Amino acid sequence: MNSEQILLEVKHIEVRRGGVRVLEVPQFSLRQGEVVCLVGPNGSGKSTLLLTLCCLLERQAGALLFKSLPVAGRRSILEFRRSTATVFQEPLLFDTTVYDNVASGLKIRGLSRQEIRLRVEQNLDRFRIGHLAGRAARKLSGGEAQRASLARALATEPEILFLDEPFSALDPPTREALLDDLEGIFRDTGIAVVMASHDQAEALRLADTMAVMRQGRLAQVGAPADVMNFPADEFVASFVGMGTVLKGRVLQTEQDTVQVAIGDKIIECVGQAAAGRQVILCVRPENVTLALPGCHDGDSARNHFSGTIARIIPMGHFLKVELDCGFFLSTHITHHSREALGLAEGSAVAASFKATAVHMIPHA
Amino acid sequence: MDLIFDGIGQAIVLLCTLDPETVRITLLSLQVSGAATLVSLFIGMGAGISLALADFRGKSLLVSLINTGMGLPPVVVGLFVTIFLWRNGPLGFLEMLYTPGAIILAQAVIATPIVAGITVAAIQNLPRNLRLQILALGATRIQMILLLIREARLPLLAAVMAGFGGVISEVGASIMVGGNIKGYTRVLTTATVMETSKGNFDIAIALGIILLALTFAVNYILTHIQQHDRPR
């Protein structure tokens, strides 16, 4: 990573509230044009980190560098805020027209009337709300209001855009449409974005980097595919939806295949680990195949277990099946497969998955 | 009943002929109460906004004290302002007692907690994150306060109305610190009290009608602004 590309960097920041440390981040950086998505359950510190990054929340320790220069003191904080923009979950529009709302950040900066009109019109069009310019902000629908809020933020032409769960109050179709537009805008402007979200789908769609948070710390930072497929620990694994997360002990490693004991069963996975080591195994539900008992001879999957179906949960287009194979195993199947195999709760089945589908995490 | 109808008839004559004494009393009332409201706006809004934005121990106690102050009995204010302005009182050197300035002072003391109390409520009623949003837009602290005032302008107008309505109609403090001196500190309320006690009901009724009309006019104008200011 080229250090010249780094736009924002924090070192050893800490935020305390009422004597309790609610945020502790030793290092975090944002490159030019990078879209970082902070994900995590409620109360994991996403918003706290986001507000600390945009200097709206005071930090008790640590440094924040914008283009390698420290941001501290009233003047540099104001300058930093004027180089960035923040959009919250609620649109927080002013009680005036949409046009004046989008213009407000520019008026604060004291821009000329013509410049303001140019930028406002450009951003109203960009978010497809040009026809609402004269409308009272209070009378907008949720989606329109959030578009106005985003237009207000981008009208200031920020170098970094901070988004604090901007879509979570919107209904799914409205959110989809807005996500589509934002995706295009991020691509066209090449703006750096930090976005907090509790929805991994949003993160997968928009983010170059996914940062999973837990209890005020960064649990894992990496490309979304890496985080989803190679979670760093048990928490990240269960958060990113690894259907099956099992604790086990390494029996032996042979030709890059590790045998792990889960109770009295043995699961094979790919890798190297010392015998006796405690590990966590993760298997995505979509990687587990079901068959009727006794019909999986001769496939390349290394792991075969017989079990019974404990629960079948409808998930819309597919079904989630929870198996008891002596350990818990979760899989997804189609409605079609269920009918073809005649599966029901209590049915005996054979489950299989490849050793390469198992992600192994050393357990602390 | 004759008493009432005669009184009203006389009052209408007084109003229509623009009786100079009545006009003078009316103008002084407007000036004094207007000035007192203005003073209370500066102090009350300033205090209200800083209180709403600040975060410290004992804030809720202070807010309750201000809310209690919204109902300060004018005679109590009159009593203490008189004591302060008394010749050998703490502010005696100002030689303000029995001047219009004294009335302004007393009325400002009455109106300030009203304005401050409504201001605190108005600012605290804005969304919690609005302040952060304004700062995030790059506003300085002063710009932020001006934007918050603009956002809370409707309840703040209510504060103006409540403050002015409270002082233009109060009589206790005005009579105590002003002394109801003819042509100098005689205002609508004090004159009404005096004329009523003298049995001059026609003049008293005329003054009463003016007082009602004034309060109505001021409130009507402010309400009009409130209702028509919203973009649609």
Coordinates of C-alpha atoms in Angstrom, one line a residue:
Chain A
M1 CA 0.0 0.0 0.0
N2 CA 1.4 3.3 -1.1
S3 CA 1.5 5.7 1.9
E4 CA 0.8 8.7 -0.4
Q5 CA -2.6 7.2 -1.2
I6 CA -3.6 7.2 2.4
L7 CA -6.2 9.9 3.0
L8 CA -7.2 9.2 6.6
E9 CA -5.4 7.4 9.2
V10 CA -6.0 6.9 12.9
K11 CA -3.5 5.6 15.5
H12 CA -4.3 4.2 18.9
I13 CA -7.6 6.0 19.3
E14 CA -9.7 5.5 22.4
V15 CA -13.1 6.8 23.3
R16 CA -14.4 6.5 26.9
R17 CA -17.9 7.2 28.1
G18 CA -18.5 7.5 31.8
G19 CA -15.1 5.9 32.5
V20 CA -15.8 2.9 30.3
R21 CA -13.8 2.3 27.2
V22 CA -16.2 2.0 24.3
L23 CA -13.8 2.2 21.4
E24 CA -10.2 1.1 21.0
V25 CA -8.7 1.1 17.6
P26 CA -4.9 0.7 17.3
Q27 CA -4.8 1.4 13.6
F28 CA -7.2 2.1 10.8
S29 CA -6.7 3.8 7.4
L30 CA -8.6 4.9 4.4
R31 CA -7.1 5.1 1.0
Q32 CA -8.1 7.5 -1.8
G33 CA -11.2 6.1 -3.5
E34 CA -11.6 3.3 -1.1
V35 CA -15.1 2.3 0.2
V36 CA -14.8 0.9 3.7
C37 CA -17.9 -0.7 5.3
L38 CA -18.0 -1.0 9.1
V39 CA -20.2 -3.9 10.0
G40 CA -21.1 -5.5 13.3
P41 CA -24.0 -6.2 15.6
N42 CA -25.8 -3.4 17.4
G43 CA -23.6 -1.7 20.1
S44 CA -20.4 -3.0 18.5
G45 CA -19.1 0.5 18.1
K46 CA -19.7 1.1 14.4
S47 CA -21.3 4.5 14.9
T48 CA -18.8 5.4 17.6
L49 CA -15.9 4.7 15.3
L50 CA -17.6 6.5 12.4
L51 CA -18.3 9.6 14.5
T52 CA -14.8 9.6 15.9
L53 CA -13.3 9.4 12.3
C54 CA -15.3 12.4 11.2
C55 CA -14.3 14.4 14.3
L56 CA -17.9 14.7 15.6
L57 CA -17.1 12.6 18.7
E58 CA -14.2 13.6 21.0
R59 CA -11.6 10.9 21.4
Q60 CA -9.8 10.5 24.7
A61 CA -6.5 9.3 23.2
G62 CA -4.8 8.8 19.8
A63 CA -4.1 10.7 16.7
L64 CA -6.1 11.3 13.5
L65 CA -4.2 12.2 10.4
F66 CA -5.8 13.6 7.3
K67 CA -3.4 13.6 4.3
S68 CA -0.6 12.9 6.8
L69 CA -1.4 16.0 8.8
P70 CA -2.7 15.7 12.4
V71 CA -6.3 16.9 12.9
A72 CA -6.4 18.5 16.4
G73 CA -7.5 21.8 17.6
R74 CA -10.5 23.9 16.6
R75 CA -9.2 25.3 13.3
S76 CA -8.0 22.0 11.8
I77 CA -11.1 20.2 12.9
L78 CA -13.2 22.8 11.1
E79 CA -11.1 22.5 8.0
F80 CA -11.3 18.7 8.2
R81 CA -15.1 18.8 8.5
R82 CA -15.2 21.1 5.5
S83 CA -13.3 18.5 3.5
T84 CA -15.6 15.7 4.5
A85 CA -19.4 15.1 4.7
T86 CA -21.5 13.0 6.9
V87 CA -25.0 11.5 6.4
F88 CA -26.9 10.0 9.3
Q89 CA -29.6 7.3 9.5
E90 CA -32.3 10.1 9.8
P91 CA -32.1 12.6 7.0
L92 CA -32.0 15.6 9.4
L93 CA -33.1 18.1 6.8
F94 CA -33.7 21.7 7.7
D95 CA -37.3 23.0 7.8
T96 CA -37.1 24.7 4.4
T97 CA -37.1 23.8 0.8
V98 CA -35.2 20.9 -0.7
Y99 CA -33.1 23.4 -2.8
D100 CA -32.1 25.4 0.4
N101 CA -31.3 22.1 2.1
V102 CA -28.9 21.0 -0.6
A103 CA -27.4 24.5 -0.6
S104 CA -26.9 24.7 3.1
G105 CA -23.4 23.3 3.3
L106 CA -22.3 25.6 0.5
K107 CA -23.8 28.7 2.2
I108 CA -21.9 27.7 5.3
R109 CA -18.7 27.8 3.2
G110 CA -19.7 31.2 1.9
L111 CA -19.7 30.2 -1.8
S112 CA -21.1 32.6 -4.5
R113 CA -24.7 32.4 -5.5
Q114 CA -23.9 31.2 -9.0
E115 CA -21.6 28.5 -7.7
I116 CA -24.2 27.4 -5.3
R117 CA -26.9 27.1 -7.9
L118 CA -24.6 25.2 -10.2
R119 CA -23.7 22.6 -7.6
V120 CA -27.2 22.3 -6.1
E121 CA -28.7 21.6 -9.5
Q122 CA -26.0 19.1 -10.4
N123 CA -26.6 17.2 -7.2
L124 CA -30.4 17.3 -7.3
D125 CA -30.1 15.7 -10.8
R126 CA -27.5 13.2 -9.6
F127 CA -30.0 11.9 -7.0
R128 CA -33.0 12.3 -9.3
I129 CA -34.8 14.8 -7.1
G130 CA -34.6 17.9 -9.4
H131 CA -38.4 18.0 -9.6
L132 CA -38.6 18.3 -5.8
A133 CA -36.3 21.4 -5.5
G134 CA -39.1 23.8 -4.4
R135 CA -40.8 21.2 -2.2
A136 CA -40.8 21.6 1.6
A137 CA -38.3 19.1 3.1
R138 CA -40.8 18.1 5.8
K139 CA -43.2 16.8 3.1
L140 CA -40.7 14.3 1.5
S141 CA -41.1 10.6 1.7
G142 CA -38.3 8.7 3.6
G143 CA -36.4 7.8 0.4
E144 CA -36.7 11.3 -1.1
A145 CA -35.5 12.8 2.2
Q146 CA -32.5 10.6 2.4
R147 CA -31.7 11.4 -1.3
A148 CA -31.9 15.1 -0.4
S149 CA -29.6 14.5 2.6
L150 CA -27.1 12.7 0.4
A151 CA -27.3 15.5 -2.2
R152 CA -26.6 18.0 0.5
A153 CA -23.5 16.1 1.6
L154 CA -22.1 15.6 -1.9
A155 CA -22.8 19.2 -3.0
T156 CA -19.9 20.2 -0.8
E157 CA -17.6 18.0 -2.9
P158 CA -16.1 16.2 0.1
E159 CA -13.0 14.1 -0.1
I160 CA -14.4 11.6 2.3
L161 CA -18.0 10.7 2.8
F162 CA -19.1 9.2 6.1
L163 CA -22.4 7.3 6.1
D164 CA -23.9 6.2 9.4
E165 CA -26.5 3.5 8.5
P166 CA -28.0 5.7 5.8
F167 CA -30.4 3.0 4.4
S168 CA -31.6 1.2 7.5
A169 CA -34.7 3.3 7.9
L170 CA -35.8 2.7 4.3
D171 CA -38.0 0.0 2.9
P172 CA -36.3 -2.6 0.6
P173 CA -37.3 -1.3 -2.9
T174 CA -36.4 2.3 -1.9
R175 CA -33.1 1.1 -0.5
E176 CA -32.3 -0.9 -3.6
A177 CA -32.9 2.0 -5.9
L178 CA -30.8 4.3 -3.7
L179 CA -28.0 1.7 -3.5
D180 CA -28.0 1.4 -7.3
D181 CA -27.5 5.2 -7.6
L182 CA -24.9 5.4 -4.9
E183 CA -22.9 2.6 -6.4
G184 CA -22.7 4.6 -9.7
I185 CA -21.9 7.8 -7.8
F186 CA -19.1 6.2 -5.9
R187 CA -17.6 4.8 -9.1
D188 CA -17.9 8.0 -11.0
T189 CA -16.6 10.3 -8.4
G190 CA -13.9 8.0 -6.9
I191 CA -14.7 9.4 -3.5
A192 CA -13.5 7.7 -0.4
V193 CA -16.3 6.4 1.8
V194 CA -16.6 5.1 5.3
M195 CA -20.0 3.5 5.9
A196 CA -21.5 1.9 9.0
S197 CA -24.0 -0.8 8.3
H198 CA -25.5 -3.8 10.0
D199 CA -26.4 -5.3 6.6
Q200 CA -23.6 -7.4 5.1
A201 CA -25.4 -7.4 1.7
E202 CA -24.8 -3.6 1.6
A203 CA -21.2 -4.2 2.5
L204 CA -20.6 -6.8 -0.1
R205 CA -22.2 -4.7 -2.7
L206 CA -20.5 -1.4 -2.1
A207 CA -17.3 -2.0 -0.1
D208 CA -13.7 -2.6 -1.2
T209 CA -12.9 -3.3 2.5
M210 CA -15.0 -4.7 5.2
A211 CA -14.2 -4.0 8.8
V212 CA -16.1 -6.2 11.3
M213 CA -16.5 -4.7 14.7
R214 CA -17.0 -6.2 18.1
Q215 CA -17.2 -4.5 21.5
G216 CA -15.5 -1.4 20.3
R217 CA -12.7 -3.1 18.5
L218 CA -12.0 -4.1 15.0
A219 CA -12.3 -7.9 14.9
Q220 CA -11.2 -8.2 11.2
V221 CA -10.4 -5.9 8.4
G222 CA -10.1 -7.1 4.8
A223 CA -11.7 -7.5 1.4
P224 CA -15.3 -8.6 1.8
A225 CA -14.7 -12.0 0.1
D226 CA -11.7 -12.7 2.4
V227 CA -13.7 -11.8 5.5
M228 CA -16.7 -13.9 4.4
N229 CA -14.6 -16.9 3.4
F230 CA -11.8 -16.7 5.8
P231 CA -13.2 -15.2 9.0
A232 CA -10.5 -14.5 11.6
D233 CA -12.3 -15.8 14.6
E234 CA -15.5 -17.5 15.8
F235 CA -17.3 -14.2 16.3
V236 CA -16.6 -13.0 12.7
A237 CA -17.5 -16.4 11.4
S238 CA -20.9 -16.4 13.1
F239 CA -21.5 -12.8 12.2
V240 CA -20.8 -13.2 8.5
G241 CA -23.1 -16.2 8.3
M242 CA -20.8 -19.2 8.3
G243 CA -23.7 -21.6 8.9
T244 CA -21.8 -24.1 10.9
V245 CA -19.1 -23.1 13.4
L246 CA -17.6 -26.0 15.4
K247 CA -14.9 -26.2 18.0
G248 CA -12.6 -29.1 17.8
R249 CA -9.1 -30.6 18.4
V250 CA -6.5 -31.4 15.7
L251 CA -5.7 -35.1 15.6
Q252 CA -3.1 -35.1 12.9
T253 CA -2.0 -33.5 9.6
E254 CA -1.3 -35.6 6.6
Q255 CA -0.5 -34.3 3.1
D256 CA -2.0 -30.9 3.9
T257 CA -5.2 -32.5 5.1
V258 CA -6.0 -31.9 8.8
Q259 CA -8.1 -34.3 10.8
V260 CA -10.1 -32.6 13.5
A261 CA -12.1 -34.3 16.2
I262 CA -15.5 -32.9 16.9
G263 CA -16.8 -35.0 19.7
D264 CA -16.5 -38.5 18.4
K265 CA -16.7 -37.5 14.8
I266 CA -13.8 -36.5 12.5
I267 CA -13.9 -33.7 10.0
E268 CA -11.1 -33.3 7.4
C269 CA -10.1 -29.9 6.2
V270 CA -7.2 -28.4 4.2
G271 CA -4.2 -26.8 5.9
Q272 CA -1.5 -27.5 8.5
A273 CA -2.0 -27.6 12.2
A274 CA -0.2 -29.2 15.1
A275 CA -1.8 -32.2 16.7
G276 CA -3.6 -31.4 19.9
R277 CA -4.3 -27.8 18.8
Q278 CA -7.8 -26.3 19.5
V279 CA -9.4 -25.0 16.3
I280 CA -12.6 -23.7 15.0
L281 CA -14.1 -25.1 11.8
C282 CA -16.5 -23.1 9.7
V283 CA -18.7 -24.5 6.9
R284 CA -20.9 -22.4 4.7
P285 CA -24.4 -23.8 4.4
E286 CA -24.3 -23.6 0.7
N287 CA -21.3 -26.0 0.6
V288 CA -23.1 -28.8 2.3
T289 CA -24.9 -31.4 0.1
L290 CA -27.7 -33.7 1.3
A291 CA -28.5 -37.1 -0.1
L292 CA -30.7 -40.0 0.9
P293 CA -28.8 -42.5 3.2
G294 CA -26.3 -44.7 1.5
C295 CA -26.1 -43.0 -1.9
H296 CA -22.9 -40.9 -1.8
D297 CA -20.4 -43.4 -3.0
G298 CA -17.5 -42.3 -5.1
D299 CA -17.6 -38.5 -4.9
S300 CA -14.6 -36.4 -4.1
A301 CA -16.0 -35.0 -0.9
R302 CA -13.9 -36.0 2.1
N303 CA -16.5 -35.5 4.8
H304 CA -19.6 -37.8 4.9
F305 CA -21.9 -37.9 7.9
S306 CA -25.3 -39.5 8.5
G307 CA -27.8 -37.6 10.6
T308 CA -31.4 -36.6 11.0
I309 CA -33.1 -33.4 10.1
A310 CA -33.7 -31.4 13.3
R311 CA -35.5 -28.4 11.7
I312 CA -36.5 -27.1 8.3
I313 CA -36.8 -23.3 8.2
P314 CA -38.3 -21.6 5.1
M315 CA -36.0 -18.7 3.9
G316 CA -38.1 -17.5 0.9
H317 CA -36.6 -18.9 -2.3
F318 CA -34.8 -21.7 -0.4
L319 CA -34.9 -23.7 2.8
K320 CA -32.5 -23.8 5.7
V321 CA -32.0 -27.3 7.1
E322 CA -30.5 -27.9 10.5
L323 CA -29.0 -31.4 10.9
D324 CA -28.0 -33.4 13.9
C325 CA -25.0 -35.5 12.8
G326 CA -23.6 -35.9 16.3
F327 CA -22.7 -32.3 15.9
F328 CA -24.8 -29.4 14.5
L329 CA -24.6 -28.9 10.7
S330 CA -26.5 -26.3 8.7
T331 CA -27.3 -26.4 5.0
H332 CA -29.4 -24.7 2.4
I333 CA -31.5 -26.6 -0.1
T334 CA -34.1 -25.7 -2.8
H335 CA -37.7 -26.4 -2.5
H336 CA -37.2 -28.7 -5.5
S337 CA -34.6 -30.8 -3.7
R338 CA -36.8 -31.1 -0.7
E339 CA -39.6 -32.6 -2.8
A340 CA -37.3 -34.8 -4.8
L341 CA -35.7 -36.3 -1.7
G342 CA -38.9 -36.3 0.3
L343 CA -37.2 -34.5 3.2
A344 CA -39.1 -33.7 6.4
E345 CA -38.1 -33.0 10.0
G346 CA -36.9 -36.3 11.5
S347 CA -35.8 -37.8 8.1
A348 CA -32.5 -39.6 8.0
V349 CA -30.1 -38.1 5.5
A350 CA -26.5 -38.3 4.5
A351 CA -24.6 -35.0 4.5
S352 CA -21.3 -34.4 2.7
F353 CA -18.9 -31.5 2.2
K354 CA -15.5 -31.2 0.7
A355 CA -12.4 -30.7 2.9
T356 CA -11.7 -27.6 0.9
A357 CA -15.0 -26.1 1.9
V358 CA -14.0 -26.1 5.6
H359 CA -12.4 -23.0 6.9
M360 CA -10.1 -23.6 9.9
I361 CA -9.4 -20.9 12.5
P362 CA -6.8 -21.5 15.3
H363 CA -8.6 -21.1 18.6
A364 CA -7.0 -18.9 21.2
Chain B
M1 CA -76.6 47.9 32.8
D2 CA -76.6 51.6 31.9
L3 CA -73.3 51.9 33.6
I4 CA -71.8 49.4 31.2
F5 CA -73.4 50.8 28.0
D6 CA -72.7 54.4 28.9
G7 CA -69.1 53.3 29.7
I8 CA -68.7 51.6 26.4
G9 CA -70.2 54.5 24.5
Q10 CA -67.9 57.0 26.3
A11 CA -65.0 54.7 25.6
I12 CA -65.8 54.6 21.9
V13 CA -65.9 58.4 21.8
L14 CA -62.5 58.6 23.6
L15 CA -61.0 56.1 21.1
C16 CA -62.5 57.8 18.0
T17 CA -61.4 61.3 19.0
L18 CA -57.9 60.0 19.8
D19 CA -57.8 61.5 23.2
P20 CA -54.2 62.7 23.7
E21 CA -53.8 61.4 27.2
T22 CA -55.1 57.9 26.1
V23 CA -52.7 57.9 23.1
R24 CA -49.8 58.9 25.3
I25 CA -50.5 56.1 27.8
T26 CA -50.9 53.6 25.0
L27 CA -47.6 54.5 23.3
L28 CA -45.7 54.4 26.6
S29 CA -47.1 51.0 27.3
L30 CA -46.0 49.7 23.9
Q31 CA -42.5 51.3 24.3
V32 CA -42.0 50.0 27.8
S33 CA -43.3 46.5 27.2
G34 CA -41.6 46.3 23.8
A35 CA -38.3 47.3 25.3
A36 CA -38.7 44.8 28.2
T37 CA -39.5 42.0 25.7
L38 CA -36.5 42.9 23.6
V39 CA -34.2 42.8 26.6
S40 CA -35.7 39.5 27.8
L41 CA -35.2 38.1 24.3
F42 CA -31.5 38.8 24.3
I43 CA -30.9 37.5 27.8
G44 CA -33.5 34.8 27.8
M45 CA -32.7 33.4 24.4
G46 CA -29.0 33.6 25.1
A47 CA -29.3 31.8 28.4
G48 CA -31.8 29.4 27.0
I49 CA -29.6 28.4 24.1
S50 CA -26.4 28.1 26.1
L51 CA -28.3 26.0 28.7
A52 CA -29.8 23.7 26.0
L53 CA -26.4 23.1 24.4
A54 CA -24.4 22.7 27.6
D55 CA -24.0 19.5 29.4
F56 CA -23.2 19.7 33.1
R57 CA -24.3 18.4 36.5
G58 CA -27.3 20.3 37.9
K59 CA -28.6 21.2 34.5
S60 CA -32.0 19.8 35.2
L61 CA -32.1 21.7 38.5
L62 CA -31.4 24.9 36.7
V63 CA -34.0 24.2 34.0
S64 CA -36.6 23.5 36.7
L65 CA -35.7 26.8 38.4
I66 CA -36.2 28.7 35.1
N67 CA -39.5 26.9 34.5
T68 CA -40.5 28.0 38.0
G69 CA -39.5 31.5 37.1
M70 CA -41.9 31.4 34.2
G71 CA -44.6 31.9 36.8
L72 CA -43.0 34.6 38.9
P73 CA -45.7 36.7 40.5
P74 CA -45.3 40.3 39.2
V75 CA -45.8 41.8 42.7
V76 CA -42.9 39.8 44.0
V77 CA -40.7 41.1 41.2
G78 CA -42.0 44.6 41.8
L79 CA -41.1 44.3 45.5
F80 CA -37.6 43.1 44.9
V81 CA -36.9 45.6 42.1
T82 CA -38.2 48.4 44.3
I83 CA -35.9 47.2 47.1
F84 CA -32.9 47.1 44.7
L85 CA -33.6 50.5 43.3
W86 CA -34.5 52.1 46.7
R87 CA -32.4 55.1 47.5
N88 CA -30.1 53.2 49.8
G89 CA -30.6 49.8 48.0
P90 CA -27.8 48.1 46.1
L91 CA -28.8 49.9 42.8
G92 CA -30.0 53.1 44.5
F93 CA -27.2 55.1 42.9
L94 CA -28.9 54.6 39.5
E95 CA -31.8 56.8 40.7
M96 CA -34.1 54.7 38.5
L97 CA -37.1 54.2 40.8
Y98 CA -40.3 55.7 39.5
T99 CA -39.0 56.0 35.9
P100 CA -40.0 54.1 32.8
G101 CA -36.6 52.5 33.0
A102 CA -37.6 50.9 36.3
I103 CA -40.7 49.4 34.6
I104 CA -38.6 48.1 31.8
L105 CA -36.3 46.5 34.3
A106 CA -39.1 44.9 36.3
Q107 CA -40.9 43.7 33.2
A108 CA -37.7 42.2 31.7
V109 CA -37.2 40.3 35.0
I110 CA -40.7 38.9 34.5
A111 CA -40.3 38.0 30.8
T112 CA -36.8 36.6 30.8
P113 CA -37.5 33.3 32.5
I114 CA -40.5 32.9 30.2
V115 CA -38.4 33.4 27.1
A116 CA -35.5 31.3 28.5
G117 CA -37.8 28.4 29.5
I118 CA -39.5 28.2 26.1
T119 CA -36.1 28.6 24.4
V120 CA -34.6 25.6 26.3
A121 CA -37.6 23.5 25.4
A122 CA -37.6 24.6 21.8
I123 CA -33.8 23.8 21.2
Q124 CA -34.0 20.5 23.2
N125 CA -37.0 19.5 21.0
L126 CA -34.9 19.5 17.9
P127 CA -33.5 16.1 16.8
R128 CA -30.5 15.1 18.9
N129 CA -28.3 14.5 15.9
L130 CA -29.2 17.8 14.2
R131 CA -26.4 19.6 16.0
L132 CA -23.9 16.9 14.8
Q133 CA -25.3 17.2 11.3
I134 CA -24.8 21.0 11.3
L135 CA -21.3 20.6 12.5
A136 CA -20.6 17.9 9.9
L137 CA -21.7 20.4 7.2
G138 CA -18.7 22.5 8.3
A139 CA -20.5 25.1 10.4
T140 CA -18.6 27.1 13.0
R141 CA -20.2 27.3 16.5
I142 CA -21.9 30.6 15.7
Q143 CA -23.3 29.3 12.4
M144 CA -24.5 26.2 14.2
I145 CA -26.4 28.4 16.8
L146 CA -27.9 30.5 14.1
L147 CA -29.1 27.4 12.2
L148 CA -30.6 26.0 15.4
I149 CA -32.4 29.3 16.0
R150 CA -33.7 29.1 12.4
E151 CA -34.9 25.6 12.9
A152 CA -36.6 26.4 16.2
R153 CA -38.1 29.7 15.0
L154 CA -41.7 28.8 15.4
P155 CA -41.5 27.9 19.1
L156 CA -39.2 30.8 19.6
L157 CA -41.8 33.1 18.2
A158 CA -44.2 31.6 20.8
A159 CA -41.6 32.7 23.3
V160 CA -41.8 36.3 22.0
M161 CA -45.6 36.2 22.2
A162 CA -45.6 34.7 25.7
G163 CA -43.1 37.3 26.9
F164 CA -44.8 40.3 25.5
G165 CA -48.3 39.0 26.5
G166 CA -47.0 38.5 30.0
V167 CA -45.6 42.0 30.5
I168 CA -48.1 44.2 28.6
S169 CA -50.9 42.9 30.8
E170 CA -49.1 42.9 34.2
V171 CA -49.9 45.7 36.7
G172 CA -48.4 44.8 40.0
A173 CA -44.7 45.5 39.2
S174 CA -45.4 48.5 37.0
I175 CA -47.3 50.3 39.7
M176 CA -44.8 49.5 42.4
V177 CA -41.6 50.5 40.5
G178 CA -43.2 53.1 38.2
G179 CA -45.6 54.8 40.6
N180 CA -48.2 55.5 37.9
I181 CA -47.0 59.1 37.5
K182 CA -49.2 60.9 35.0
G183 CA -47.5 61.6 31.7
Y184 CA -44.3 59.8 32.8
T185 CA -44.8 56.3 34.0
R186 CA -48.5 55.8 33.6
V187 CA -49.2 52.8 31.4
L188 CA -52.4 51.1 30.3
T189 CA -52.7 48.7 33.2
T190 CA -51.8 51.1 35.9
A191 CA -54.2 53.8 34.5
T192 CA -57.0 51.2 34.3
V193 CA -56.5 50.3 38.0
M194 CA -56.5 54.0 38.9
E195 CA -59.5 55.0 36.8
T196 CA -61.5 52.0 38.0
S197 CA -60.8 52.9 41.7
K198 CA -61.9 56.5 40.9
G199 CA -65.2 55.3 39.4
N200 CA -64.3 56.6 35.9
F201 CA -65.5 53.5 34.2
D202 CA -65.7 55.0 30.7
I203 CA -62.0 55.7 30.7
A204 CA -61.2 52.4 32.3
I205 CA -63.2 50.5 29.7
A206 CA -61.6 52.5 26.9
L207 CA -58.2 51.5 28.3
G208 CA -59.3 47.9 28.7
I209 CA -60.4 47.8 25.0
I210 CA -57.1 49.2 23.9
L211 CA -55.2 46.7 26.0
L212 CA -57.2 43.8 24.5
A213 CA -56.8 45.1 21.0
L214 CA -53.0 45.5 21.4
T215 CA -52.5 42.0 22.8
F216 CA -54.7 40.7 20.0
A217 CA -52.9 42.6 17.3
V218 CA -49.4 41.6 18.4
N219 CA -50.4 38.0 18.7
Y220 CA -52.2 38.0 15.4
I221 CA -49.2 39.3 13.6
L222 CA -46.9 36.8 15.2
T223 CA -49.3 33.9 14.5
H224 CA -49.6 35.1 11.0
I225 CA -45.8 34.9 10.5
Q226 CA -45.8 31.5 12.1
Q227 CA -48.5 30.1 9.9
H228 CA -47.2 31.5 6.7
D229 CA -43.5 31.1 7.1
R230 CA -43.6 27.4 6.3
P231 CA -42.7 26.5 2.8
R232 CA -45.2 24.2 1.2

